[in-house]
Tab-separated table of C-alpha atoms and ligand atoms in Angstrom:
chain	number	residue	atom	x	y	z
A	1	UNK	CA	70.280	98.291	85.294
A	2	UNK	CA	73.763	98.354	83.791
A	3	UNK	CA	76.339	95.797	85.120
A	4	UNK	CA	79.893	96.512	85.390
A	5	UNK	CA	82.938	94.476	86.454
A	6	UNK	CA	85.730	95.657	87.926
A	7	UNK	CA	89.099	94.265	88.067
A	8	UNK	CA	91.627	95.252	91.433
A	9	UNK	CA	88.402	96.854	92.988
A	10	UNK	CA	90.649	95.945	96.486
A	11	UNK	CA	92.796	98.994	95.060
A	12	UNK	CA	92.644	102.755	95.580
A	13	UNK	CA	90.990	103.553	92.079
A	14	UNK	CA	88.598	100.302	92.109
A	15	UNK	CA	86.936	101.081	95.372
A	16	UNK	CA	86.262	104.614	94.805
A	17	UNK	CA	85.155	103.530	90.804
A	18	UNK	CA	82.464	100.960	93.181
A	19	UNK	CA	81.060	103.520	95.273
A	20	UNK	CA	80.578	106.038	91.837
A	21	UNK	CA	79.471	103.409	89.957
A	22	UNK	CA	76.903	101.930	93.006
A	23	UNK	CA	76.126	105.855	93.407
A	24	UNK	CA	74.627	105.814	89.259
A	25	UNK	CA	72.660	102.428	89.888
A	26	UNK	CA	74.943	99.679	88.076
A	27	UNK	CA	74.949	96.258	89.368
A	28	UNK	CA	78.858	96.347	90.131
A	29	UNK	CA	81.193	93.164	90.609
A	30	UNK	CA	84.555	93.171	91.198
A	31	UNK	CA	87.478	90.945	91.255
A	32	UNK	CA	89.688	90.103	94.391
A	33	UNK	CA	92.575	87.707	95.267
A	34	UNK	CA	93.522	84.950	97.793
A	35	UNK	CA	95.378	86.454	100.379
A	36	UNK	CA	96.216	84.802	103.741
A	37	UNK	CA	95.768	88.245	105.187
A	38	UNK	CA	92.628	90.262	104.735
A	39	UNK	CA	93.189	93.458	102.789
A	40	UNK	CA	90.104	94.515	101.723
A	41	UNK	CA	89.860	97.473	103.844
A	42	UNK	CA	89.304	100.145	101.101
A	43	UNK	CA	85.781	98.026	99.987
A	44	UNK	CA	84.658	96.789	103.530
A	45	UNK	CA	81.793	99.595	103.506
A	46	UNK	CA	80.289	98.291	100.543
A	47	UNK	CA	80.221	94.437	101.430
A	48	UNK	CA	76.427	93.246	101.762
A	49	UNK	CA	75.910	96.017	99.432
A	50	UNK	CA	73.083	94.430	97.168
A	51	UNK	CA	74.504	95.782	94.183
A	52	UNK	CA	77.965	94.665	95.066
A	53	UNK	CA	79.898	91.458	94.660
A	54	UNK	CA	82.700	89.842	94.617
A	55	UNK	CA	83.870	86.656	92.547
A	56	UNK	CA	87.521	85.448	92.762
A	57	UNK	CA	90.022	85.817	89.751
A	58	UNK	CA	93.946	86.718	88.815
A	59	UNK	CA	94.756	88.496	85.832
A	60	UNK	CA	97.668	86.033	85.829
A	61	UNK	CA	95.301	83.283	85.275
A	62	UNK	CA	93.154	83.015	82.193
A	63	UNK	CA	90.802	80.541	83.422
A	64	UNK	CA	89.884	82.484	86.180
A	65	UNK	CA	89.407	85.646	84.168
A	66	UNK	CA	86.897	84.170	81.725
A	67	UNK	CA	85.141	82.401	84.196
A	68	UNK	CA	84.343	85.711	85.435
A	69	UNK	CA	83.867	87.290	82.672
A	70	UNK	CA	81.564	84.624	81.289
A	71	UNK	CA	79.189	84.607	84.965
A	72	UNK	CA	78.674	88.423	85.340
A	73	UNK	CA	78.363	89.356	81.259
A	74	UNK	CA	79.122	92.900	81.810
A	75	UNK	CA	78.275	95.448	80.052
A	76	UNK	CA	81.151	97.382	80.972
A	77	UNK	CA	84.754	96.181	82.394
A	78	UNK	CA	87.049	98.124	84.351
A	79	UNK	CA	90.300	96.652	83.799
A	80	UNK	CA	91.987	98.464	86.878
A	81	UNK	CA	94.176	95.751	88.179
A	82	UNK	CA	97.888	95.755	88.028
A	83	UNK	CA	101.284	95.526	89.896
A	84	UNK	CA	101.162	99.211	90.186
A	85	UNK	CA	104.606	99.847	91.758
A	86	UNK	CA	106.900	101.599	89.700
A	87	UNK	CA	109.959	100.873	91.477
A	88	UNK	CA	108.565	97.065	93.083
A	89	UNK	CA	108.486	96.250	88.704
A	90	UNK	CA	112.883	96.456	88.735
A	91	UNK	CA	112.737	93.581	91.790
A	92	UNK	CA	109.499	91.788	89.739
A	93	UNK	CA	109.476	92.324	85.881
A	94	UNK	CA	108.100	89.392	85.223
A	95	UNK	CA	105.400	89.046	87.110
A	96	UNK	CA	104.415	92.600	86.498
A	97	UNK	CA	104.967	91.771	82.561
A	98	UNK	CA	102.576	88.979	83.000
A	99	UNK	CA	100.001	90.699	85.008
A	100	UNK	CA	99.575	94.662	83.267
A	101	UNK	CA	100.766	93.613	80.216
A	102	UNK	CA	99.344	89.828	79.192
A	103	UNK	CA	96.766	90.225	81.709
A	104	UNK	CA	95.042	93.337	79.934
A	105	UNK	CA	94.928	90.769	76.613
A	106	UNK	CA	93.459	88.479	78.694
A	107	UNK	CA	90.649	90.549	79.476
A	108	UNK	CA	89.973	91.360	75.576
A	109	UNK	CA	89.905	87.900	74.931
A	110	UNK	CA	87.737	86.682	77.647
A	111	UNK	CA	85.277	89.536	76.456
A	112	UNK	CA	85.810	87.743	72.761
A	113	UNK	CA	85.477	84.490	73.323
A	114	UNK	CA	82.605	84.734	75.605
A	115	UNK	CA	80.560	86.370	72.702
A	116	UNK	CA	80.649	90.054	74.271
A	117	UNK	CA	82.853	91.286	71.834
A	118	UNK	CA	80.234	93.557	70.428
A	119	UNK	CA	78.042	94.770	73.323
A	120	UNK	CA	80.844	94.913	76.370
A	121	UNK	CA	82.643	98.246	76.830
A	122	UNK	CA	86.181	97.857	78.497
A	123	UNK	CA	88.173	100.524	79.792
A	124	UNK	CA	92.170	100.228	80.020
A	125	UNK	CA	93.838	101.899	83.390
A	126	UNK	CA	96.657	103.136	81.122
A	127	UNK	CA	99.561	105.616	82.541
A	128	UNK	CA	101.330	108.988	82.226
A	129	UNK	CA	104.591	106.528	82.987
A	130	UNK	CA	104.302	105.691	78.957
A	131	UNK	CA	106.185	109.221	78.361
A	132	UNK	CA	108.429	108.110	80.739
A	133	UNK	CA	111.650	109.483	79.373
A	134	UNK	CA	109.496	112.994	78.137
A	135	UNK	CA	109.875	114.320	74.761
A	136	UNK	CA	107.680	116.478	75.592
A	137	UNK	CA	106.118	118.805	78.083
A	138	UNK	CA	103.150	118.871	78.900
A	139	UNK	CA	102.302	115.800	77.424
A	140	UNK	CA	99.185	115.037	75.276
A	141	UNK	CA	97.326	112.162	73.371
A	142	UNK	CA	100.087	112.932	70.614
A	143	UNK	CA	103.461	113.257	72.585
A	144	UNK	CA	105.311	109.981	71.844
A	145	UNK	CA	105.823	106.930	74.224
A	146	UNK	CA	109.341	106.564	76.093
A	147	UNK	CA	108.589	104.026	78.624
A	148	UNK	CA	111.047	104.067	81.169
A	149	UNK	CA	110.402	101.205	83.464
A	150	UNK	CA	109.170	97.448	83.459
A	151	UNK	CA	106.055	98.519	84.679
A	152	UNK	CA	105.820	101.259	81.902
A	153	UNK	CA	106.813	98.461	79.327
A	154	UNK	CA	104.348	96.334	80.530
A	155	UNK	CA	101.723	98.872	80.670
A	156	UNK	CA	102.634	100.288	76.687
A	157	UNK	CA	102.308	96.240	75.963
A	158	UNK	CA	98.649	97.022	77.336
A	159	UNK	CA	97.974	100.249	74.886
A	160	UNK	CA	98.784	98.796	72.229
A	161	UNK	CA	96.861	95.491	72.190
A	162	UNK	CA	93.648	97.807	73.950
A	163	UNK	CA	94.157	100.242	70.331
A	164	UNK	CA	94.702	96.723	67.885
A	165	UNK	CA	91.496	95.098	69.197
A	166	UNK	CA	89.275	98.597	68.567
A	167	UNK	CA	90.542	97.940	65.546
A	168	UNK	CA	90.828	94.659	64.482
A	169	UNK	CA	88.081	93.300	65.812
A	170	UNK	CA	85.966	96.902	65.835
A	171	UNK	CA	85.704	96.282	69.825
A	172	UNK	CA	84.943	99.318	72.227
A	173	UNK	CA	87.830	99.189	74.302
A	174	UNK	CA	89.797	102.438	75.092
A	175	UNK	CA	92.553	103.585	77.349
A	176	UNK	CA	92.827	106.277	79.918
A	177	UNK	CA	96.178	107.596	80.275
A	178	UNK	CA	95.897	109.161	83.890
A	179	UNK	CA	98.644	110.799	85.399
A	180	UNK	CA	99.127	110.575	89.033
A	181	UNK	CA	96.255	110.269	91.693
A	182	UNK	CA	96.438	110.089	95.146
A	183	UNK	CA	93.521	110.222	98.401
A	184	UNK	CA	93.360	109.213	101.775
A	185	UNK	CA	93.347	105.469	100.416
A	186	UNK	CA	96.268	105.556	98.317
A	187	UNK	CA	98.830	102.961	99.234
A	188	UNK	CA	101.443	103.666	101.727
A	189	UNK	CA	104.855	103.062	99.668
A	190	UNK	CA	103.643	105.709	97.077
A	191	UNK	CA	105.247	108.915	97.420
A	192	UNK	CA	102.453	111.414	98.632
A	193	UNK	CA	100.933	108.313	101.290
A	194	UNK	CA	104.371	108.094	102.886
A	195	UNK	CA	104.943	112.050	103.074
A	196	UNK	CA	101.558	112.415	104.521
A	197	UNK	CA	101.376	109.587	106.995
A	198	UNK	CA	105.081	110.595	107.780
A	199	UNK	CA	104.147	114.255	108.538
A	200	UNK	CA	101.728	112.945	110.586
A	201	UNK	CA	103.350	110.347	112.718
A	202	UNK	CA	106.270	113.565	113.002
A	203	UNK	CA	103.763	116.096	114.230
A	204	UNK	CA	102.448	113.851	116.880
A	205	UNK	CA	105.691	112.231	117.965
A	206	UNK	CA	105.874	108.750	116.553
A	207	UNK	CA	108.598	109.014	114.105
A	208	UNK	CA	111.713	110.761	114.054
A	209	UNK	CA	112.422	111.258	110.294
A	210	UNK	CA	111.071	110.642	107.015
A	211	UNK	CA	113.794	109.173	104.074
A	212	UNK	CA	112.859	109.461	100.601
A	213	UNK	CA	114.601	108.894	97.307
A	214	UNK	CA	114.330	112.149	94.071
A	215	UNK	CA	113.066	115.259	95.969
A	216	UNK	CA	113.534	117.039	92.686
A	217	UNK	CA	111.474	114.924	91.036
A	218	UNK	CA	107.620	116.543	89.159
A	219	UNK	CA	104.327	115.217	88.957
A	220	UNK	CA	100.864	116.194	88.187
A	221	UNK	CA	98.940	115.070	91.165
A	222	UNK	CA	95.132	114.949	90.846
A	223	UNK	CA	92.582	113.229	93.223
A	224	UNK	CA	91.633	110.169	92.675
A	225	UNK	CA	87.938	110.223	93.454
A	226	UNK	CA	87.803	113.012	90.474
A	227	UNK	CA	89.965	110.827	88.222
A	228	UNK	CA	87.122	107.300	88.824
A	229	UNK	CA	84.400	109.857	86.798
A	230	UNK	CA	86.501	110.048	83.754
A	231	UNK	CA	86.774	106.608	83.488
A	232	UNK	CA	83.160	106.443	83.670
A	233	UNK	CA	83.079	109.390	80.954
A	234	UNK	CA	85.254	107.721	79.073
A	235	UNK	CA	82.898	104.735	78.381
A	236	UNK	CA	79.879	106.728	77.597
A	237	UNK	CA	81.506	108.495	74.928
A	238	UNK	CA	80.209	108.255	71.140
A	239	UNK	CA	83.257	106.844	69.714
A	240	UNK	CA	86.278	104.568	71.500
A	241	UNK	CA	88.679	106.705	72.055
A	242	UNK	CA	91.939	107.389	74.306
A	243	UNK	CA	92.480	110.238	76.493
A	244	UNK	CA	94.822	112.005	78.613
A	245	UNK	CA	93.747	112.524	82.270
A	246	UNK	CA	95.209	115.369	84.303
A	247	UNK	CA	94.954	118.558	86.315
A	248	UNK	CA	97.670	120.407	84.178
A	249	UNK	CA	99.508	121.588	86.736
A	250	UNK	CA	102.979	119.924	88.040
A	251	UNK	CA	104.712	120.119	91.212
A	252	UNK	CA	108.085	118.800	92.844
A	253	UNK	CA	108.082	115.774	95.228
A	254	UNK	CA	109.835	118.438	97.822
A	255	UNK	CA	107.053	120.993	97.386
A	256	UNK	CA	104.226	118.240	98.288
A	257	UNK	CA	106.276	117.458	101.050
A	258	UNK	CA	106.926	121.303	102.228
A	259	UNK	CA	102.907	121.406	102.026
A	260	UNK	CA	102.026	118.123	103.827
A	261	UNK	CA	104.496	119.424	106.249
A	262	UNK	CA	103.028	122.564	107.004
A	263	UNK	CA	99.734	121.379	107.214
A	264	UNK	CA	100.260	119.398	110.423
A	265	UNK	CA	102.145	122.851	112.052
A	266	UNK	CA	105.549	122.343	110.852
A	267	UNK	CA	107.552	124.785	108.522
A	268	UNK	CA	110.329	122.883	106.379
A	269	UNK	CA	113.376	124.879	105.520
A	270	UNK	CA	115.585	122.554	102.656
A	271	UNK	CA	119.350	122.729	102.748
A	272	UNK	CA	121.869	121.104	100.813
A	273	UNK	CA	121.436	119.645	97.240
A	274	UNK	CA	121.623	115.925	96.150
A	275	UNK	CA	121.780	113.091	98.069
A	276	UNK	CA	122.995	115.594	100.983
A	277	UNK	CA	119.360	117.637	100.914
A	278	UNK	CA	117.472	117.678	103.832
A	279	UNK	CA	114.559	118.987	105.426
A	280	UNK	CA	114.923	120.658	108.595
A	281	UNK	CA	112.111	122.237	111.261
A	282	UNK	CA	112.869	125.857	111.045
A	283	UNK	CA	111.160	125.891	114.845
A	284	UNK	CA	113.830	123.198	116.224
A	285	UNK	CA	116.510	122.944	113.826
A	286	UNK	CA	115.510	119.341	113.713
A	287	UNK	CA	116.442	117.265	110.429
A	288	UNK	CA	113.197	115.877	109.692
A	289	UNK	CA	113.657	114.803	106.230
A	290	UNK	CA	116.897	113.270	104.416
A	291	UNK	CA	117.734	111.696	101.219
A	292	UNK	CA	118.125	107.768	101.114
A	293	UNK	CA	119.725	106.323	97.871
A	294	UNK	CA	118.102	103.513	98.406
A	295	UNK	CA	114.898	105.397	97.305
A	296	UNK	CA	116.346	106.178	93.690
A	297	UNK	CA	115.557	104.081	90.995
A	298	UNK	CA	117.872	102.605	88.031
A	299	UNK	CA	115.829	104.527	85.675
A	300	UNK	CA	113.373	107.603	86.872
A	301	UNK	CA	110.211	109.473	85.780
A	302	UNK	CA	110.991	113.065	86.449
A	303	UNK	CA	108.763	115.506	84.176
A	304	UNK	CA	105.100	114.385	84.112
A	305	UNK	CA	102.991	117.122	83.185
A	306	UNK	CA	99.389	116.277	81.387
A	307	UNK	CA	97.411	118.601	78.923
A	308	UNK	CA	93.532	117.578	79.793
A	309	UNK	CA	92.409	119.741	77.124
A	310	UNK	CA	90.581	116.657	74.745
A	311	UNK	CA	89.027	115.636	78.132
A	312	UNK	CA	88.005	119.004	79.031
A	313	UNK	CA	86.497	119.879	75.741
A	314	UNK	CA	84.937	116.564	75.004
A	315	UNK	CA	84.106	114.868	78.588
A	316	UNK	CA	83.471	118.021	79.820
A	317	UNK	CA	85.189	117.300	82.709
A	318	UNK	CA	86.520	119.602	85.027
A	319	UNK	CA	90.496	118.937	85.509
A	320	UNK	CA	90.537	121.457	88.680
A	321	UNK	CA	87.969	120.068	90.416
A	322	UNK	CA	90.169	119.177	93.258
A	323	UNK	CA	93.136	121.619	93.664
A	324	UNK	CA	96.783	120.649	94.500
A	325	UNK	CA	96.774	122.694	97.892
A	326	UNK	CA	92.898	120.697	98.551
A	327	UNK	CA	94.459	117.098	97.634
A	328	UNK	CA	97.788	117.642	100.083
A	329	UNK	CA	95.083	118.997	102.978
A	330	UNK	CA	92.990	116.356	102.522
A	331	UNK	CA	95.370	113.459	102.834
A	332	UNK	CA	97.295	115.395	105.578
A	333	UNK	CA	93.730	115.475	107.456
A	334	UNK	CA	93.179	111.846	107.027
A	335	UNK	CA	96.292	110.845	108.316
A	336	UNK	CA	96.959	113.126	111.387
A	337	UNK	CA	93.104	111.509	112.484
A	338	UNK	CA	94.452	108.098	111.647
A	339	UNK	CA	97.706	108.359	113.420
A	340	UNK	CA	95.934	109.592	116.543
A	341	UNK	CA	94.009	107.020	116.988
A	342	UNK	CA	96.948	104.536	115.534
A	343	UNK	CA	97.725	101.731	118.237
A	344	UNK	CA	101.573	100.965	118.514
A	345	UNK	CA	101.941	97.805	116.218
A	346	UNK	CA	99.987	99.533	113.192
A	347	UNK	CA	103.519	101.158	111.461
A	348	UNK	CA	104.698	97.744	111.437
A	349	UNK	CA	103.063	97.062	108.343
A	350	UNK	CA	103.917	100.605	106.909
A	351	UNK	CA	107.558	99.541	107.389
A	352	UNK	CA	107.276	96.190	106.376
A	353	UNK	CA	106.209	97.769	103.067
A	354	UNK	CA	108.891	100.251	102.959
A	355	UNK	CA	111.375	97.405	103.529
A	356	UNK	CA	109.844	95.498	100.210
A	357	UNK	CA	110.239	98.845	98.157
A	358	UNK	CA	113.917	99.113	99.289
A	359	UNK	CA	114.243	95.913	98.732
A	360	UNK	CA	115.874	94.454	101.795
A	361	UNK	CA	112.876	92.082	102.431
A	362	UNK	CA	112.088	90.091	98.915
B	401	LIG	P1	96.428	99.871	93.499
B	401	LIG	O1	95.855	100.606	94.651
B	401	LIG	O2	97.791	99.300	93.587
B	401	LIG	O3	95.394	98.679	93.137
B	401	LIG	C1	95.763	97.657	92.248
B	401	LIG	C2	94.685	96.597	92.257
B	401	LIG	O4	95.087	95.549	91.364
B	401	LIG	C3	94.464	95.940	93.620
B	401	LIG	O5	93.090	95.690	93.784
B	401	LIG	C4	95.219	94.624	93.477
B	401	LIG	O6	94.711	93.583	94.292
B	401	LIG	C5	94.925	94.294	92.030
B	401	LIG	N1	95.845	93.302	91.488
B	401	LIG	C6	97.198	93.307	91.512
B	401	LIG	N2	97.683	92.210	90.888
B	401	LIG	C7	96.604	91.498	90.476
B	401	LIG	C8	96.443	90.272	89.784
B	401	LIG	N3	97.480	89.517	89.395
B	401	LIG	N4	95.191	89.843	89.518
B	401	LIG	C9	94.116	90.545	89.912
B	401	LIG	N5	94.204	91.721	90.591
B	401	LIG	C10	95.441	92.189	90.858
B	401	LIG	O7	96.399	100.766	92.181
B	401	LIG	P2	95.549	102.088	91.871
B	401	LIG	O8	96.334	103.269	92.272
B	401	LIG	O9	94.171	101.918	92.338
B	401	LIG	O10	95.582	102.065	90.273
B	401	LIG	C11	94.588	101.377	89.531
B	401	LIG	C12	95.112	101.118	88.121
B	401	LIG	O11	95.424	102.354	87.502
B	401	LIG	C13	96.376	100.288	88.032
B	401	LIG	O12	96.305	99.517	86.862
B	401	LIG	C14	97.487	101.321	87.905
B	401	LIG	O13	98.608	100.761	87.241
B	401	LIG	C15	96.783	102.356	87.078
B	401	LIG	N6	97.230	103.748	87.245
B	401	LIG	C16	97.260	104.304	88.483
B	401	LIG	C17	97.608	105.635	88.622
B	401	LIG	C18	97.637	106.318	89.967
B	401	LIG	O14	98.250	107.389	90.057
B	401	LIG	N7	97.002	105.769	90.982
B	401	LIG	C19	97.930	106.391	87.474
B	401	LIG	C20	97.872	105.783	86.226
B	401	LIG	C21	97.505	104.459	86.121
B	401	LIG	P3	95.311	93.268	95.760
B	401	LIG	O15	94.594	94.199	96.672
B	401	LIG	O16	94.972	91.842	95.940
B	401	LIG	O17	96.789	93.546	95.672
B	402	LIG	N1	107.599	105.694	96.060
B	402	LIG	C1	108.524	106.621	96.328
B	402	LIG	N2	109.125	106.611	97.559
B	402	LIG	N3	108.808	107.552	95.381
B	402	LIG	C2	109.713	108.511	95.703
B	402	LIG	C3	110.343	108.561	96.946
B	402	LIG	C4	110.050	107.557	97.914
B	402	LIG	O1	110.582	107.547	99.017
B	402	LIG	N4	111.160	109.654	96.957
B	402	LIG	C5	111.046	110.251	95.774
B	402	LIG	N5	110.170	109.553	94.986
B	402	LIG	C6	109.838	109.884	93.594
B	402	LIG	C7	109.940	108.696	92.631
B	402	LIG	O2	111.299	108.484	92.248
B	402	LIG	C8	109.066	109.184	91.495
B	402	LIG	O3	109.820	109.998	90.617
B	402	LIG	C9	108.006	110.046	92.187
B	402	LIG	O4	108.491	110.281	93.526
B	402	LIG	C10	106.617	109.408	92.284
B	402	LIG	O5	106.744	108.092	92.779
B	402	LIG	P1	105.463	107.221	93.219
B	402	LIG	O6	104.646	107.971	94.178
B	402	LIG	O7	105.978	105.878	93.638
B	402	LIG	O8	104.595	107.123	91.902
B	402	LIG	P2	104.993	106.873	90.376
B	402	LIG	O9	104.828	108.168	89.661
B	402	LIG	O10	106.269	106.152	90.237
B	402	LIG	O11	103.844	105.845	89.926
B	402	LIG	C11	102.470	106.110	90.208
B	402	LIG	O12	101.914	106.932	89.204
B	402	LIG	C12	101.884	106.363	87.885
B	402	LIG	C13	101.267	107.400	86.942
B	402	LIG	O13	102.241	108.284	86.506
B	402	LIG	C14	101.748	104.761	90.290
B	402	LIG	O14	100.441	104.972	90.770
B	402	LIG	C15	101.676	104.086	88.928
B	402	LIG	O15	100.822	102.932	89.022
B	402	LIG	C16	101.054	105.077	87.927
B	402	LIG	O16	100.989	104.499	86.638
């Protein structure tokens, strides 16, 4: 039996990376953090598991990182935690620095020092948000790096020292760079989670409006329960390698919202450009959705587009498993059940979150 250890397996990608990895017969352990509040919904189905468990550690803290390293002696690491926030790494650079930057080097040298330099596999969660400012599109394993955020810095910091230990060190350590992946469990301040919980809350007449920030902006939006089996494909390879992990197909943040939209029985008509757009029920005339600067960001991502064509050809993995119109449906599905059942103090925490985003609550 295979053991693996997975780091931020509280997150969207790490619980879903579990249940695959449970689902193949590893041993799987992941790491969580002290929180005075329990947030360990996405995981609660797999607690008791006998195959699963959970150890304490912070990837801002290297004594708690080789400590776990050291007990479970994996044979594979997941390195999945981060401050994964684009626009929450402007209000907390450092901290996000520390954490998906140093934190990834912590990893590698917990894996080192412990002796498990040779036999340990690690996987990197690495990011589309490297091309950041795109030369160009789509973007492969050989476009070039503009990072255009903390977080993106951070996370390039995390490449690079993933690549110089393959090779210094001849350690098999690789990095994914995975565009964009959402589900039913992605968080709630990311762009597709608050369209689709909005839509829903709209449709059955909770909220009035939904605000957000760069309607214009493009993504390539894959699901993330496909994305979890590359990482696992990744690892099993021959050879360390890096690889680009993507449907190939982009859309706009208005046309994911147009979709969400109309799958809960609303049909969005835009008007206006800018800062002045907004979405309005072509039924009613009602403005549902409307620009809020405080959504931009000093510096935004606007063209992601991924080639998957090294992963298709040498994973064999199937980019299209999940199609753009089947990943809106099914988060719009999951949150028009959710909201129905939704008791009336539940969007407190939804806006709570929003307010942290915006920055009005630090
Ligand atoms: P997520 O839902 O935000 O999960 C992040 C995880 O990291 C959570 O379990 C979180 O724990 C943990 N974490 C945060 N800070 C930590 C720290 N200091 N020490 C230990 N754990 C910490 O993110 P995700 O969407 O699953 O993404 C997983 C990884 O892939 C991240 O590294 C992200 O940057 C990267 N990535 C994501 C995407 C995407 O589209 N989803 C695309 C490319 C790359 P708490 O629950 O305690 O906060
Ligand atoms: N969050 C958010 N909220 N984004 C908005 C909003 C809004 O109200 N309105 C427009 N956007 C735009 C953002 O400006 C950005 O261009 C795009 O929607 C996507 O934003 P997010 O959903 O927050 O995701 P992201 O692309 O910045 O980051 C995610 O994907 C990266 C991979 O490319 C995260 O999961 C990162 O961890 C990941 O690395």
């Amino acid at each position: 039996m295979k053991t693996a250890l997975i780091t931020g397996v509280t997150g969207q990608d790490g619980s879903y990376l579990a249940e695959f990895l449970i689902d193949k017969g590893y041993d799987v352990h992941g790491t969580i953090r002290r929180s005075s509040v329990d947030f360990r919904e996405r995981i609660t189905h797999l607690e008791g598991h006998r195959n699963f468990h959970l150890h304490y550690a912070d990837l801002g803290d290297s004594m708690s990182v080789m400590q776990v390293v050291n007990k479970v002696r994996p044979d594979e690491i997941y390195n999945l935690a981060a401050q994964s926030h684009v626009q929450v790494s402007f209000d907390s650079p450092e901290f996000t620095a520390d954490v998906d930057a140093i934190g990834v080097l912590r990893i590698l040298e917990a894996v080192r020092l412990c002796g498990l330099g040779e036999t340990c596999r690690i996987y990197q969660a690495s990011t589309s948000e490297l091309y950041g400012k795109v030369e160009e599109v789509p973007q492969n394993e050989n476009t070039p790096f503009h990072p255009y955020s903390p977080y993106a810095v951070a996370k390039l910091y995390g490449f690079w020292i993933v690549k110089e230990y393959r090779e210094a060190y001849g350690m098999f350590c690789c990095s994914g760079i995975l565009f964009n992946h959402e589900s039913e469990r992605r968080g709630e301040t990311f762009v597709t989670r608050k369209i689709t919980l909005a839509a829903a809350r709209i449709a059955q007449g909770k909220q009035d409006k939904l605000y957000l920030g760069n309607l214009s902006s493009m993504r390539d939006w894959g699901y993330a329960k496909d994305y979890v089996e590359c990482m696992w494909l990744i690892l099993q390879h021959e050879r360390p390698e890096d690889f680009v992990i993507a449907t190939g197909e982009q859309h706009s943040v208005r046309e994911f919202a147009t979709l969400a939209f109309r799958n809960v029985g609303i049909d969005i008509e835009w008007q206006g450009s800018g800062a002045d757009e907004k979405g309005i029920d072509k039924a009613t005339g009602s403005v549902l959705v409307e620009v809020s600067p405080d959504f931009y960001r000093p510096t935004d991502v606007v063209n992601l587009w991924g080639d998957p064509t090294k992963a298709r050809a040498e994973l064999h993995w199937n980019p299209q498993k999940t199609t753009f119109e089947q990943l809106v449906k099914i988060m719009t599905d999951a949150d028009m059940a959710k909201v129905a059942v939704e008791r009336a103090g539940e969007s407190v925490r939804t806006n709570l979150a929003e307010y942290l985003e915006k920055g009005i609550v630090k």
